CSV table of C-alpha atoms (C1' of nucleotides) in Angstrom, one decimal:
chain,number,residue,atom,x,y,z
A,1,MET,CA,-20.1,-21.8,-4.6
A,2,THR,CA,-23.0,-19.5,-3.6
A,3,ILE,CA,-22.8,-16.7,-1.1
A,4,LYS,CA,-24.5,-18.8,1.4
A,5,GLU,CA,-21.8,-21.8,1.1
A,6,ALA,CA,-19.0,-19.2,0.9
A,7,SER,CA,-20.6,-17.7,4.5
A,8,GLU,CA,-20.6,-21.2,5.9
A,9,LEU,CA,-17.1,-21.9,5.1
A,10,THR,CA,-15.7,-18.6,6.3
A,11,GLY,CA,-18.3,-18.1,9.1
A,12,VAL,CA,-18.5,-14.5,7.7
A,13,PRO,CA,-22.3,-13.9,7.3
A,14,SER,CA,-23.8,-13.4,3.7
A,15,ALA,CA,-24.8,-9.8,4.4
A,16,THR,CA,-21.1,-9.2,5.5
A,17,ILE,CA,-19.6,-10.6,2.3
A,18,ARG,CA,-21.8,-8.3,0.1
A,19,TYR,CA,-20.6,-5.2,2.2
A,20,TYR,CA,-17.1,-6.4,2.0
A,21,GLU,CA,-17.5,-6.5,-1.7
A,22,LYS,CA,-19.5,-3.1,-1.6
A,23,GLU,CA,-16.7,-1.4,0.3
A,24,GLY,CA,-13.9,-2.8,-1.8
A,25,LEU,CA,-12.2,-5.1,0.7
A,26,ILE,CA,-12.8,-7.8,-1.5
A,27,PRO,CA,-12.3,-8.2,-5.3
A,28,ALA,CA,-15.6,-7.8,-7.5
A,29,ILE,CA,-17.3,-11.2,-7.6
A,30,ASP,CA,-18.0,-12.5,-10.9
A,31,ARG,CA,-21.7,-13.2,-11.4
A,32,ASN,CA,-23.7,-15.9,-13.6
A,33,GLU,CA,-26.3,-15.1,-16.3
A,34,VAL,CA,-28.9,-13.6,-13.9
A,35,GLY,CA,-26.4,-11.8,-11.6
A,36,VAL,CA,-26.0,-14.5,-8.8
A,37,ARG,CA,-22.3,-14.4,-7.3
A,38,GLN,CA,-20.1,-17.3,-7.9
A,39,ILE,CA,-17.6,-17.5,-5.4
A,40,ASP,CA,-14.3,-19.5,-6.2
A,41,ASP,CA,-11.1,-20.3,-3.8
A,42,ARG,CA,-9.7,-16.9,-4.5
A,43,ILE,CA,-12.5,-15.0,-3.2
A,44,ILE,CA,-12.6,-17.2,-0.1
A,45,ARG,CA,-9.0,-16.5,0.6
A,46,ARG,CA,-9.7,-12.8,0.3
A,47,ILE,CA,-12.4,-13.1,2.6
A,48,ASN,CA,-10.4,-15.1,5.2
A,49,PHE,CA,-7.8,-12.4,5.0
A,50,VAL,CA,-10.3,-9.4,5.7
A,51,LYS,CA,-11.7,-11.7,8.3
A,52,THR,CA,-8.4,-12.0,9.9
A,53,MET,CA,-7.2,-8.4,9.8
A,54,ARG,CA,-10.6,-7.1,11.1
A,55,ALA,CA,-10.0,-9.6,13.9
A,56,ALA,CA,-6.9,-8.1,14.6
A,57,GLY,CA,-8.6,-4.8,15.0
A,58,MET,CA,-7.8,-3.2,11.5
A,59,GLY,CA,-10.3,-0.6,10.5
A,60,ILE,CA,-12.1,-0.7,7.3
A,61,ASP,CA,-10.7,2.7,5.9
A,62,ILE,CA,-6.9,1.3,6.4
A,63,LEU,CA,-7.8,-2.1,5.2
A,64,ARG,CA,-9.3,-0.7,2.0
A,65,ARG,CA,-6.2,1.4,1.2
A,66,TYR,CA,-4.0,-1.5,1.7
A,67,ILE,CA,-5.8,-3.9,-0.2
A,68,GLN,CA,-5.9,-1.5,-3.0
A,69,LEU,CA,-2.0,-1.0,-2.9
A,70,PHE,CA,-1.8,-4.5,-2.6
A,71,ASP,CA,-3.8,-5.2,-5.5
A,72,ALA,CA,-2.2,-2.3,-7.8
A,73,LYS,CA,-0.7,-3.1,-10.9
A,74,GLU,CA,1.9,-0.3,-10.8
A,75,ASP,CA,5.0,-0.3,-8.5
A,76,ASN,CA,4.0,1.6,-5.3
A,77,GLU,CA,6.6,0.0,-2.9
A,78,VAL,CA,7.2,3.2,-1.1
A,79,GLN,CA,3.7,4.0,-0.3
A,80,GLN,CA,3.2,0.7,0.7
A,81,ARG,CA,6.2,0.3,2.9
A,82,GLU,CA,4.6,3.6,4.8
A,83,LEU,CA,1.4,2.3,5.5
A,84,LEU,CA,2.6,-1.2,6.3
A,85,GLN,CA,5.1,0.0,8.9
A,86,GLU,CA,2.5,2.4,10.2
A,87,GLN,CA,0.0,-0.2,10.7
A,88,LEU,CA,2.4,-2.9,12.0
A,89,ALA,CA,3.7,-0.4,14.9
A,90,ILE,CA,-0.1,0.1,15.8
A,91,MET,CA,-0.5,-3.7,15.8
A,92,GLU,CA,2.5,-4.3,17.8
A,93,GLU,CA,1.1,-1.9,20.1
A,94,LYS,CA,-2.1,-3.5,20.4
A,95,ARG,CA,-0.4,-6.9,20.9
A,96,ASP,CA,1.7,-5.7,23.6
A,97,ASP,CA,-1.5,-4.1,25.4
A,98,LEU,CA,-3.1,-7.5,25.0
A,99,GLN,CA,-0.2,-9.4,26.5
A,100,PHE,CA,-0.3,-7.0,29.1
A,101,ALA,CA,-3.9,-7.7,29.7
A,102,ILE,CA,-3.4,-11.5,29.4
A,103,ASP,CA,-0.6,-11.2,31.8
A,104,HIS,CA,-2.8,-9.6,34.3
A,105,LEU,CA,-5.6,-12.3,34.1
A,106,THR,CA,-3.0,-14.8,34.3
A,107,PHE,CA,-1.5,-13.5,37.4
A,108,LYS,CA,-4.8,-13.2,38.5
A,109,LEU,CA,-5.6,-16.7,38.5
A,110,GLU,CA,-2.3,-18.0,39.8
A,111,ASN,CA,-2.3,-15.6,42.7
A,112,ARG,CA,-5.9,-14.7,43.8
A,113,ALA,CA,-5.5,-16.9,46.9
A,114,HIS,CA,-2.8,-14.5,48.3
A,115,MET,CA,-4.5,-11.4,47.4
A,116,GLU,CA,-6.5,-9.2,50.0
A,117,ASN,CA,-8.1,-7.3,47.8
A,118,ALA,CA,-8.5,-5.4,44.5
A,119,GLU,CA,-6.2,-2.6,45.0
A,120,ALA,CA,-3.2,-4.4,46.1
A,121,GLU,CA,-3.6,-6.5,42.7
A,122,LEU,CA,-3.4,-3.5,40.7
A,123,ARG,CA,-0.8,-2.1,42.5
A,124,GLN,CA,1.4,-5.4,42.0
A,125,LEU,CA,0.4,-5.6,38.2
A,126,GLU,CA,1.5,-2.0,37.5
A,127,LYS,CA,4.9,-2.7,39.1
A,128,GLN,CA,5.3,-5.8,36.4
A,129,HIS,CA,4.0,-3.2,33.6
A,130,GLU,CA,6.2,-0.6,34.5
A,131,GLU,CA,9.2,-2.6,34.3
A,132,LYS,CA,8.5,-3.0,30.4
A,133,GLY,CA,7.3,0.4,29.0
A,134,GLU,CA,5.7,3.8,29.2
A,135,ARG,CA,2.3,5.0,28.5
A,136,GLY,CA,0.8,8.3,27.7
A,137,GLY,CA,-1.2,10.8,25.9
A,138,ASP,CA,-3.6,13.3,26.5
A,139,GLU,CA,-7.1,14.4,26.1
A,140,ASN,CA,-9.5,16.2,28.1
B,1,MET,CA,-6.7,16.1,41.7
B,2,THR,CA,-9.5,17.3,39.3
B,3,ILE,CA,-10.6,15.5,36.6
B,4,LYS,CA,-9.0,17.4,34.3
B,5,GLU,CA,-5.5,16.5,36.0
B,6,ALA,CA,-6.4,12.9,35.9
B,7,SER,CA,-7.3,13.1,32.3
B,8,GLU,CA,-4.0,14.6,31.5
B,9,LEU,CA,-2.5,11.7,33.6
B,10,THR,CA,-4.0,8.9,32.0
B,11,GLY,CA,-4.8,10.0,28.5
B,12,VAL,CA,-8.4,9.2,29.0
B,13,PRO,CA,-10.7,12.0,28.3
B,14,SER,CA,-12.4,14.0,31.1
B,15,ALA,CA,-16.0,12.7,29.6
B,16,THR,CA,-14.8,9.1,29.2
B,17,ILE,CA,-13.8,9.1,32.9
B,18,ARG,CA,-17.3,10.5,33.8
B,19,TYR,CA,-18.8,7.7,31.6
B,20,TYR,CA,-16.7,4.9,33.2
B,21,GLU,CA,-17.9,5.9,36.6
B,22,LYS,CA,-21.5,6.0,35.4
B,23,GLU,CA,-21.1,2.5,33.8
B,24,GLY,CA,-19.5,1.1,37.0
B,25,LEU,CA,-16.3,0.2,35.5
B,26,ILE,CA,-14.3,2.4,37.9
B,27,PRO,CA,-15.4,2.9,41.9
B,28,ALA,CA,-17.6,6.0,42.5
B,29,ILE,CA,-15.4,8.8,42.9
B,30,ASP,CA,-15.6,10.8,46.3
B,31,ARG,CA,-16.8,14.5,45.9
B,32,ASN,CA,-16.0,17.8,47.8
B,33,GLU,CA,-18.7,19.9,49.7
B,34,VAL,CA,-19.6,21.3,46.1
B,35,GLY,CA,-20.0,17.9,44.2
B,36,VAL,CA,-16.7,18.2,42.4
B,37,ARG,CA,-14.6,14.8,42.1
B,38,GLN,CA,-11.6,14.4,44.0
B,39,ILE,CA,-9.7,12.0,42.3
B,40,ASP,CA,-7.0,9.9,43.9
B,41,ASP,CA,-4.1,7.3,43.0
B,42,ARG,CA,-6.7,4.5,43.5
B,43,ILE,CA,-8.7,5.6,41.1
B,44,ILE,CA,-6.1,6.5,38.5
B,45,ARG,CA,-5.0,3.0,38.8
B,46,ARG,CA,-8.6,2.0,38.1
B,47,ILE,CA,-8.8,4.2,34.9
B,48,ASN,CA,-5.3,2.9,33.8
B,49,PHE,CA,-6.6,-0.7,34.3
B,50,VAL,CA,-9.8,0.0,32.5
B,51,LYS,CA,-7.8,2.0,29.6
B,52,THR,CA,-5.4,-1.2,29.1
B,53,MET,CA,-8.4,-3.9,29.0
B,54,ARG,CA,-10.3,-1.4,26.5
B,55,ALA,CA,-7.2,-1.2,24.7
B,56,ALA,CA,-7.0,-4.8,24.5
B,57,GLY,CA,-10.5,-5.0,23.0
B,58,MET,CA,-12.5,-6.3,26.1
B,59,GLY,CA,-16.0,-5.0,25.8
B,60,ILE,CA,-17.6,-2.9,28.5
B,61,ASP,CA,-20.4,-5.4,29.4
B,62,ILE,CA,-17.6,-8.0,30.3
B,63,LEU,CA,-15.3,-5.6,31.7
B,64,ARG,CA,-17.9,-4.3,34.0
B,65,ARG,CA,-18.9,-7.8,35.1
B,66,TYR,CA,-15.2,-8.6,35.8
B,67,ILE,CA,-14.9,-5.5,37.9
B,68,GLN,CA,-17.8,-6.5,39.9
B,69,LEU,CA,-16.4,-9.9,41.0
B,70,PHE,CA,-13.1,-8.3,41.3
B,71,ASP,CA,-14.6,-6.0,43.9
B,72,ALA,CA,-16.8,-8.2,45.4
B,73,LYS,CA,-16.3,-8.9,49.2
B,74,GLU,CA,-17.5,-12.4,49.2
B,75,ASP,CA,-15.6,-15.4,47.9
B,76,ASN,CA,-16.7,-15.7,44.1
B,77,GLU,CA,-13.3,-17.6,43.2
B,78,VAL,CA,-15.1,-20.1,40.9
B,79,GLN,CA,-17.2,-17.6,39.0
B,80,GLN,CA,-14.1,-15.4,38.6
B,81,ARG,CA,-12.1,-17.9,37.2
B,82,GLU,CA,-14.7,-19.1,34.9
B,83,LEU,CA,-15.0,-15.5,33.6
B,84,LEU,CA,-11.2,-14.9,33.4
B,85,GLN,CA,-10.4,-18.1,31.5
B,86,GLU,CA,-13.0,-17.4,29.0
B,87,GLN,CA,-11.8,-13.9,28.7
B,88,LEU,CA,-8.0,-15.0,28.6
B,89,ALA,CA,-9.0,-17.6,25.9
B,90,ILE,CA,-10.4,-15.0,23.6
B,91,MET,CA,-7.6,-12.6,24.1
B,92,GLU,CA,-5.1,-15.1,23.2
B,93,GLU,CA,-6.9,-15.9,20.1
B,94,LYS,CA,-6.8,-12.2,19.3
B,95,ARG,CA,-3.2,-12.1,19.8
B,96,ASP,CA,-2.8,-14.9,17.7
B,97,ASP,CA,-4.7,-13.1,15.0
B,98,LEU,CA,-2.7,-10.1,15.3
B,99,GLN,CA,0.2,-11.8,15.3
B,100,PHE,CA,-0.5,-13.4,11.8
B,101,ALA,CA,-1.5,-10.0,10.7
B,102,ILE,CA,1.9,-8.8,11.9
B,103,ASP,CA,3.7,-11.8,10.2
B,104,HIS,CA,1.8,-11.1,7.0
B,105,LEU,CA,2.6,-7.4,6.9
B,106,THR,CA,6.5,-8.1,7.9
B,107,PHE,CA,6.5,-10.8,5.2
B,108,LYS,CA,5.3,-8.5,2.8
B,109,LEU,CA,7.7,-5.7,3.6
B,110,GLU,CA,10.7,-8.4,3.2
B,111,ASN,CA,9.4,-9.9,0.3
B,112,ARG,CA,7.4,-7.9,-1.9
B,113,ALA,CA,10.1,-7.4,-4.6
B,114,HIS,CA,9.7,-11.3,-5.4
B,115,MET,CA,6.2,-11.5,-5.3
B,116,GLU,CA,4.3,-11.3,-8.6
B,117,ASN,CA,0.8,-10.6,-7.3
B,118,ALA,CA,-1.6,-10.4,-4.3
B,119,GLU,CA,-2.7,-13.8,-4.9
B,120,ALA,CA,0.6,-15.5,-4.6
B,121,GLU,CA,1.3,-13.7,-1.7
B,122,LEU,CA,-1.9,-14.7,0.2
B,123,ARG,CA,-1.2,-18.4,-0.8
B,124,GLN,CA,2.3,-18.0,0.8
B,125,LEU,CA,0.9,-16.4,3.8
B,126,GLU,CA,-1.6,-19.0,4.5
B,127,LYS,CA,1.0,-22.0,4.0
B,128,GLN,CA,2.9,-20.1,6.9
B,129,HIS,CA,-0.1,-19.9,8.9
B,130,GLU,CA,-1.3,-23.4,8.5
B,131,GLU,CA,2.0,-24.8,9.6
B,132,LYS,CA,1.6,-22.8,12.8
B,133,GLY,CA,-2.0,-23.5,13.2
B,134,GLU,CA,-1.9,-26.9,14.9
B,135,ARG,CA,-3.4,-25.9,18.2
B,136,GLY,CA,-1.1,-27.9,20.8
B,137,GLY,CA,-2.8,-27.9,23.9
B,138,ASP,CA,-0.9,-26.7,27.1
B,139,GLU,CA,-3.6,-25.7,29.6
B,140,ASN,CA,-3.6,-26.4,33.2
C,1,DC,C1',-49.4,-23.0,-10.0
C,2,DT,C1',-47.8,-22.1,-6.0
C,3,DA,C1',-44.7,-22.6,-2.3
C,4,DA,C1',-40.1,-22.8,-0.4
C,5,DC,C1',-35.9,-21.1,-0.6
C,6,DC,C1',-32.4,-19.2,-2.4
C,7,DC,C1',-30.5,-14.9,-4.7
C,8,DT,C1',-30.6,-9.5,-5.6
C,9,DT,C1',-30.3,-4.2,-4.4
C,10,DA,C1',-30.7,0.0,-1.6
C,11,DA,C1',-31.8,1.9,2.3
C,12,DA,C1',-32.8,2.0,7.0
C,13,DG,C1',-31.6,0.4,11.6
C,14,DT,C1',-29.1,-1.3,15.5
C,15,DT,C1',-25.3,-1.5,18.5
C,16,DC,C1',-21.1,-0.1,20.9
C,17,DA,C1',-18.6,3.3,23.0
C,18,DC,C1',-17.9,7.2,23.5
C,19,DT,C1',-18.5,12.6,22.2
C,20,DT,C1',-20.8,16.6,22.1
C,21,DT,C1',-24.1,19.6,23.9
C,22,DA,C1',-27.1,22.5,26.5
C,23,DA,C1',-27.7,24.4,30.8
C,24,DG,C1',-25.8,25.7,34.8
C,25,DG,C1',-22.7,26.6,39.2
C,26,DC,C1',-18.3,28.0,41.6
C,27,DA,C1',-13.8,30.5,42.1
C,28,DA,C1',-10.1,33.3,40.7
C,29,DG,C1',-8.5,37.4,38.3
C,30,DT,C1',-9.3,42.4,36.0
D,1,DA,C1',-19.6,43.2,38.2
D,2,DC,C1',-17.5,40.6,34.4
D,3,DT,C1',-15.0,37.1,32.2
D,4,DT,C1',-12.6,33.1,32.0
D,5,DG,C1',-12.1,28.4,33.0
D,6,DC,C1',-13.0,25.0,35.4
D,7,DC,C1',-16.7,21.9,37.3
D,8,DT,C1',-21.6,19.3,37.2
D,9,DT,C1',-25.5,16.6,34.9
D,10,DA,C1',-28.8,14.5,31.3
D,11,DA,C1',-29.5,14.1,26.7
D,12,DA,C1',-28.9,14.0,22.3
D,13,DG,C1',-25.3,13.3,18.6
D,14,DT,C1',-21.7,10.6,16.2
D,15,DG,C1',-18.9,7.0,13.7
D,16,DA,C1',-17.7,2.5,12.7
D,17,DA,C1',-19.3,-1.7,11.1
D,18,DC,C1',-22.4,-4.2,10.5
D,19,DT,C1',-27.3,-6.0,10.1
D,20,DT,C1',-32.0,-6.1,9.1
D,21,DT,C1',-35.7,-5.0,6.2
D,22,DA,C1',-38.2,-4.2,1.8
D,23,DA,C1',-39.2,-5.3,-2.6
D,24,DG,C1',-38.4,-8.2,-6.0
D,25,DG,C1',-36.4,-12.2,-9.1
D,26,DG,C1',-35.0,-17.3,-10.3
D,27,DT,C1',-35.1,-22.4,-9.5
D,28,DT,C1',-36.8,-26.5,-7.9
D,29,DA,C1',-40.5,-29.9,-5.4
D,30,DG,C1',-45.4,-30.8,-4.9
DNA sequence: CTAACCCTTAAAGTTCACTTTAAGGCAAGT
DNA sequence: ACTTGCCTTAAAGTGAACTTTAAGGGTTAG
């Protein structure tokens, strides 16, 4: 399969596939005699995997580190667990943020008729959110 | 409240609060006689709202459009619904991607010992994803 | 033989969402 | 009066993740 066909199949632009290869997010792709990439199912799966993780908001650096551990021949279970658990926590928080945003929009769609203004809505939503968890941090 | 206090309270940097105001993501903030921002609860709520939506991955442009509708005096329910439902769909898809990524990492943490290599894992994960991937339409 | 398309690379450019810098103002403490 | 530490603005800079460009090569159709 050519890079263009792989691009059409995965929805990832050719230039991005080349970029992912260069960045080590997918394995080095086999070439034919003149240097043209020959993409197979294994690479397609890797592209889709990267696509999914990127869509989930995982950064390139962490994804690369993850994939390097993932592909390593040696046993690196402890390192893997550390990295994975860290990422898992970040993703779960992100999912919860997303769920809060979804709840907000859903609430808005369902209750718009009864709301006088934006402020009342935000107060209402906040009440719902507070029942679940605390947020914080600091920068200035 | 000063901008620094607001920053500490929300975890959003002062410069970012100014940037959000300039970009119309939060309302224009009242100033004192010499032009210093006086931030109240209403603004704090707005900052937190923007923070949540940004954390959920909503872009600045769409967020601004949403907030403009949200604050509008006129009745624009139809437009609001269109925009909101669109964004809701995007967020739900994102959440599902995130869940897939979480499932992948969780599966990996739990089953690493039994997996021979990366390829076997991806094929396994894909199988799990496909079983769930049938989009049962519950819309209303 | 030439044109149309695909492929290759390295490098430069773009977009987004901030973040930092530069230049100055106000108010309190020593 | 001076220093500290906050405030203001406009504008320039940053980092991430692509995306486009430039320059060239291979393969097939006319």
